[in-house]
Every structure is written in structure tokens, then in C-alpha cells.
mmCIF file of C-alpha atoms in Angstrom:
data_model
loop_
_atom_site.group_PDB
_atom_site.id
_atom_site.type_symbol
_atom_site.label_atom_id
_atom_site.label_comp_id
_atom_site.label_asym_id
_atom_site.label_seq_id
_atom_site.Cartn_x
_atom_site.Cartn_y
_atom_site.Cartn_z
ATOM 1 C CA UNK A 88 138.776 81.668 -76.532
ATOM 2 C CA UNK A 89 135.988 83.863 -75.207
ATOM 3 C CA UNK A 90 136.172 87.437 -75.798
ATOM 4 C CA UNK A 91 136.436 90.090 -72.480
ATOM 5 C CA UNK A 92 132.789 90.223 -72.075
ATOM 6 C CA UNK A 93 131.820 86.690 -71.783
ATOM 7 C CA UNK A 94 131.408 85.142 -68.573
ATOM 8 C CA UNK A 95 131.547 81.480 -69.603
ATOM 9 C CA UNK A 96 134.638 79.204 -69.110
ATOM 10 C CA UNK A 97 136.397 79.381 -72.301
ATOM 11 C CA UNK A 98 137.263 75.698 -72.067
ATOM 12 C CA UNK A 99 133.639 74.506 -72.415
ATOM 13 C CA UNK A 100 132.783 75.254 -76.022
ATOM 14 C CA UNK A 101 128.957 74.368 -74.923
ATOM 15 C CA UNK A 102 128.785 77.396 -72.385
ATOM 16 C CA UNK A 103 130.717 79.989 -74.206
ATOM 17 C CA UNK A 104 128.273 82.946 -74.723
ATOM 18 C CA UNK A 105 128.281 85.117 -77.778
ATOM 19 C CA UNK A 106 128.892 88.433 -76.378
ATOM 20 C CA UNK A 107 129.848 89.738 -79.460
ATOM 21 C CA UNK A 108 126.209 89.548 -80.895
ATOM 22 C CA UNK A 109 126.628 92.885 -82.365
ATOM 23 C CA UNK A 110 129.450 92.147 -84.509
ATOM 24 C CA UNK A 111 127.768 89.109 -85.639
ATOM 25 C CA UNK A 112 124.594 90.525 -86.732
ATOM 26 C CA UNK A 113 125.663 94.376 -87.663
ATOM 27 C CA UNK A 114 129.070 94.797 -89.601
ATOM 28 C CA UNK A 115 131.765 97.257 -88.596
ATOM 29 C CA UNK A 116 130.672 100.736 -89.444
ATOM 30 C CA UNK A 117 132.558 102.789 -91.637
ATOM 31 C CA UNK A 118 134.597 105.941 -90.717
ATOM 32 C CA UNK A 119 131.937 108.476 -91.550
ATOM 33 C CA UNK A 120 129.250 106.888 -89.618
ATOM 34 C CA UNK A 121 131.615 106.231 -86.880
ATOM 35 C CA UNK A 122 132.527 109.977 -86.968
ATOM 36 C CA UNK A 123 128.805 110.995 -86.947
ATOM 37 C CA UNK A 124 128.227 108.666 -83.962
ATOM 38 C CA UNK A 125 131.130 110.126 -82.233
ATOM 39 C CA UNK A 126 129.431 113.752 -82.907
ATOM 40 C CA UNK A 127 126.074 112.310 -81.720
ATOM 41 C CA UNK A 128 127.557 110.708 -78.673
ATOM 42 C CA UNK A 129 129.419 113.961 -77.629
ATOM 43 C CA UNK A 130 126.306 116.133 -78.251
ATOM 44 C CA UNK A 131 124.272 113.843 -76.059
ATOM 45 C CA UNK A 132 127.152 114.187 -73.396
ATOM 46 C CA UNK A 133 126.626 117.932 -73.606
ATOM 47 C CA UNK A 134 122.814 117.818 -73.353
ATOM 48 C CA UNK A 135 123.216 115.544 -70.294
ATOM 49 C CA UNK A 136 125.368 117.982 -68.933
ATOM 50 C CA UNK A 137 123.425 120.879 -69.745
ATOM 51 C CA UNK A 138 120.088 119.332 -68.314
ATOM 52 C CA UNK A 139 122.004 118.671 -65.111
ATOM 53 C CA UNK A 140 123.082 122.192 -64.874
ATOM 54 C CA UNK A 141 119.740 123.588 -65.574
ATOM 55 C CA UNK A 142 118.281 121.222 -62.961
ATOM 56 C CA UNK A 143 120.809 122.993 -60.270
ATOM 57 C CA UNK A 144 119.978 126.299 -61.562
ATOM 58 C CA UNK A 145 115.974 125.934 -61.268
ATOM 59 C CA UNK A 146 116.771 124.786 -57.650
ATOM 60 C CA UNK A 147 118.899 128.073 -57.004
ATOM 61 C CA UNK A 148 116.205 130.001 -58.819
ATOM 62 C CA UNK A 149 113.518 128.533 -56.530
ATOM 63 C CA UNK A 150 115.386 129.218 -53.490
ATOM 64 C CA UNK A 151 116.203 132.970 -54.255
ATOM 65 C CA UNK A 152 112.181 133.293 -54.620
ATOM 66 C CA UNK A 153 111.608 131.626 -51.482
ATOM 67 C CA UNK A 154 114.140 133.934 -49.832
ATOM 68 C CA UNK A 155 112.573 136.732 -51.418
ATOM 69 C CA UNK A 156 109.294 135.909 -50.215
ATOM 70 C CA UNK A 157 110.116 135.815 -46.795
ATOM 71 C CA UNK A 158 112.261 139.093 -47.039
ATOM 72 C CA UNK A 159 109.134 141.134 -48.484
ATOM 73 C CA UNK A 160 107.170 139.570 -45.743
ATOM 74 C CA UNK A 161 109.660 140.620 -43.106
ATOM 75 C CA UNK A 162 110.001 144.045 -44.567
ATOM 76 C CA UNK A 163 106.310 144.553 -44.558
ATOM 77 C CA UNK A 164 106.166 143.302 -41.371
ATOM 78 C CA UNK A 165 103.708 140.639 -42.537
ATOM 79 C CA UNK A 166 101.217 143.711 -42.543
ATOM 80 C CA UNK A 167 99.600 143.431 -46.248
ATOM 81 C CA UNK A 168 97.270 140.419 -46.141
ATOM 82 C CA UNK A 169 96.217 140.272 -49.710
ATOM 83 C CA UNK A 170 100.038 140.516 -50.776
ATOM 84 C CA UNK A 171 100.784 137.695 -48.345
ATOM 85 C CA UNK A 172 98.163 135.469 -49.870
ATOM 86 C CA UNK A 173 99.594 136.210 -53.355
ATOM 87 C CA UNK A 174 103.001 135.336 -52.107
ATOM 88 C CA UNK A 175 101.788 132.164 -50.644
ATOM 89 C CA UNK A 176 100.020 130.848 -53.946
ATOM 90 C CA UNK A 177 103.026 132.238 -55.825
ATOM 91 C CA UNK A 178 105.579 130.096 -53.737
ATOM 92 C CA UNK A 179 103.059 126.849 -54.440
ATOM 93 C CA UNK A 180 102.623 127.815 -57.931
ATOM 94 C CA UNK A 181 106.724 128.080 -58.501
ATOM 95 C CA UNK A 182 107.201 124.846 -56.482
ATOM 96 C CA UNK A 183 104.897 122.738 -58.969
ATOM 97 C CA UNK A 184 106.681 124.383 -61.834
ATOM 98 C CA UNK A 185 110.015 123.887 -60.349
ATOM 99 C CA UNK A 186 109.174 120.136 -59.719
ATOM 100 C CA UNK A 187 107.856 119.748 -63.201
ATOM 101 C CA UNK A 188 110.933 121.482 -64.645
ATOM 102 C CA UNK A 189 113.405 119.213 -62.609
ATOM 103 C CA UNK A 190 111.486 115.853 -63.964
ATOM 104 C CA UNK A 191 111.173 116.885 -67.471
ATOM 105 C CA UNK A 192 115.161 117.758 -67.390
ATOM 106 C CA UNK A 193 115.511 114.278 -65.725
ATOM 107 C CA UNK A 194 113.656 112.618 -68.407
ATOM 108 C CA UNK A 195 115.715 114.395 -71.178
ATOM 109 C CA UNK A 196 118.814 113.344 -69.362
ATOM 110 C CA UNK A 197 117.370 109.639 -69.674
ATOM 111 C CA UNK A 198 116.432 109.937 -73.280
ATOM 112 C CA UNK A 199 120.207 111.264 -74.226
ATOM 113 C CA UNK A 200 121.475 108.132 -72.100
ATOM 114 C CA UNK A 201 119.214 105.703 -74.209
ATOM 115 C CA UNK A 202 120.708 107.438 -77.341
ATOM 116 C CA UNK A 203 124.330 106.964 -76.061
ATOM 117 C CA UNK A 204 123.754 103.382 -75.164
ATOM 118 C CA UNK A 205 122.440 102.497 -78.609
ATOM 119 C CA UNK A 206 125.481 104.271 -79.956
ATOM 120 C CA UNK A 207 127.763 102.405 -77.634
ATOM 121 C CA UNK A 208 126.564 99.042 -78.920
ATOM 122 C CA UNK A 209 128.013 99.688 -82.362
ATOM 123 C CA UNK A 210 131.278 101.039 -81.069
ATOM 124 C CA UNK A 211 134.361 98.603 -80.971
ATOM 125 C CA UNK A 212 134.695 96.142 -78.240
ATOM 126 C CA UNK A 213 137.703 97.668 -76.658
ATOM 127 C CA UNK A 214 135.582 101.267 -76.394
ATOM 128 C CA UNK A 215 132.543 99.144 -75.130
ATOM 129 C CA UNK A 216 134.561 97.522 -72.275
ATOM 130 C CA UNK A 217 136.358 100.766 -71.380
ATOM 131 C CA UNK A 218 132.885 102.262 -70.868
ATOM 132 C CA UNK A 219 131.396 99.354 -68.873
ATOM 133 C CA UNK A 220 133.774 100.130 -66.200
ATOM 134 C CA UNK A 221 131.241 102.442 -64.614
ATOM 135 C CA UNK A 222 128.232 100.533 -63.574
ATOM 136 C CA UNK A 223 125.221 101.818 -65.275
ATOM 137 C CA UNK A 224 122.938 100.750 -62.166
ATOM 138 C CA UNK A 225 125.310 102.448 -59.592
ATOM 139 C CA UNK A 226 124.984 105.616 -61.810
ATOM 140 C CA UNK A 227 121.224 105.318 -62.003
ATOM 141 C CA UNK A 228 121.117 105.079 -58.500
ATOM 142 C CA UNK A 229 122.974 108.132 -57.672
ATOM 143 C CA UNK A 230 121.013 109.842 -60.383
ATOM 144 C CA UNK A 231 117.688 109.212 -59.037
ATOM 145 C CA UNK A 232 119.018 109.473 -55.263
ATOM 146 C CA UNK A 233 119.911 113.172 -56.081
ATOM 147 C CA UNK A 234 116.674 113.816 -58.079
ATOM 148 C CA UNK A 235 114.853 112.773 -54.828
ATOM 149 C CA UNK A 236 117.023 115.025 -52.631
ATOM 150 C CA UNK A 237 116.125 117.954 -54.681
ATOM 151 C CA UNK A 238 112.439 117.263 -55.118
ATOM 152 C CA UNK A 239 112.543 116.638 -51.219
ATOM 153 C CA UNK A 240 114.422 120.110 -50.967
ATOM 154 C CA UNK A 241 111.708 121.902 -53.090
ATOM 155 C CA UNK A 242 108.904 120.535 -50.889
ATOM 156 C CA UNK A 243 110.487 121.279 -47.666
ATOM 157 C CA UNK A 244 111.302 124.558 -48.518
ATOM 158 C CA UNK A 245 107.644 125.089 -49.667
ATOM 159 C CA UNK A 246 106.240 124.042 -46.624
ATOM 160 C CA UNK A 247 108.738 126.274 -44.628
ATOM 161 C CA UNK A 248 107.878 129.311 -46.349
ATOM 162 C CA UNK A 249 104.151 128.407 -46.280
ATOM 163 C CA UNK A 250 104.334 127.892 -42.471
ATOM 164 C CA UNK A 251 105.777 131.451 -42.151
ATOM 165 C CA UNK A 252 103.127 133.083 -44.418
ATOM 166 C CA UNK A 253 100.130 131.039 -43.189
ATOM 167 C CA UNK A 254 99.428 132.578 -39.614
ATOM 168 C CA UNK A 255 99.250 136.238 -41.480
ATOM 169 C CA UNK A 256 96.386 135.471 -43.611
#
């Protein structure tokens, strides 16, 4: 009989895929190792949540900077040219720093997800089957669409603030 992960017809012994290759090549882990894996898996999940939270906070801080720059310009009636130039370059510097930070945090999330995938391979078949109910591909697509929207927002905000500052040079 084929296991739940096999796509082969269980009646055709030639086509039965060995889905439980990890069980064939890796003996079951002992309870101490299992507890360590679960602790590492939980830690990786917390790291992913923390990195995603930091991405959103970075976006909020950048937004606050943009609002602050425009507020200072309006308050000074765009009169101090040297300050306006400084704010213009400051917005671009922080735009690049924000993009870099968000990309590094995304990379960290990817590393933690790879660590989790390694640990999932050594968990029980029922656990792996339950975790496989959520499509990894769909999750990745959603994650990268959100990343794209974050980066687009940063650049659009940068261009909008730059456009407000530029005529006052």
C-alpha cells in the first residue's frame, strides 16, 4: 500500500514511489533530538515573525520621515534652500537604506524557512502531511508580492517627496 504522500497507483507495484525516503535513509530521531528540533523550529518561526514585523516597522518609520520632511518644508515655506537640499538627499539616503533593510530582512526570513524545511523532513509523516496542506509555492508568491508592494511604496514615496522638494532648490 502506498503512503499518503505517494502519487502512484497502489495497485501497480512498478510505479510506487518511495515517498518515505527520509525514513529509509534516516532512522527515527530520539526524543531529545525531536525536542531540540521542535525548539529550533519554534525559534525559526519566531524569527520569521520578528523579521516581518521589522519590515513593516521600517516602512512605517520611512513614512514618518517623509511626512516629517514635507512638514518641515511647509513650516519653513520652502525658504531655506540649503535645508531643502539636505532633506532631499536625506530622503534618498533613507530610501536606499530602507530598501536594503527590507531586502536583508526578507533574506533572513528565507534562511529561517530553509531551516524549517530541513527540520520538517525529519519529523513524522503525519506532521509533514499536515504542514504540506499549505502550498509553499503560494506562500512564496504572496510573500514576494508583498515585498514588491513594499519596495514600490518606498520608491513612490521617495519620488513624491523629491518632487515636492525639487522646485525649491
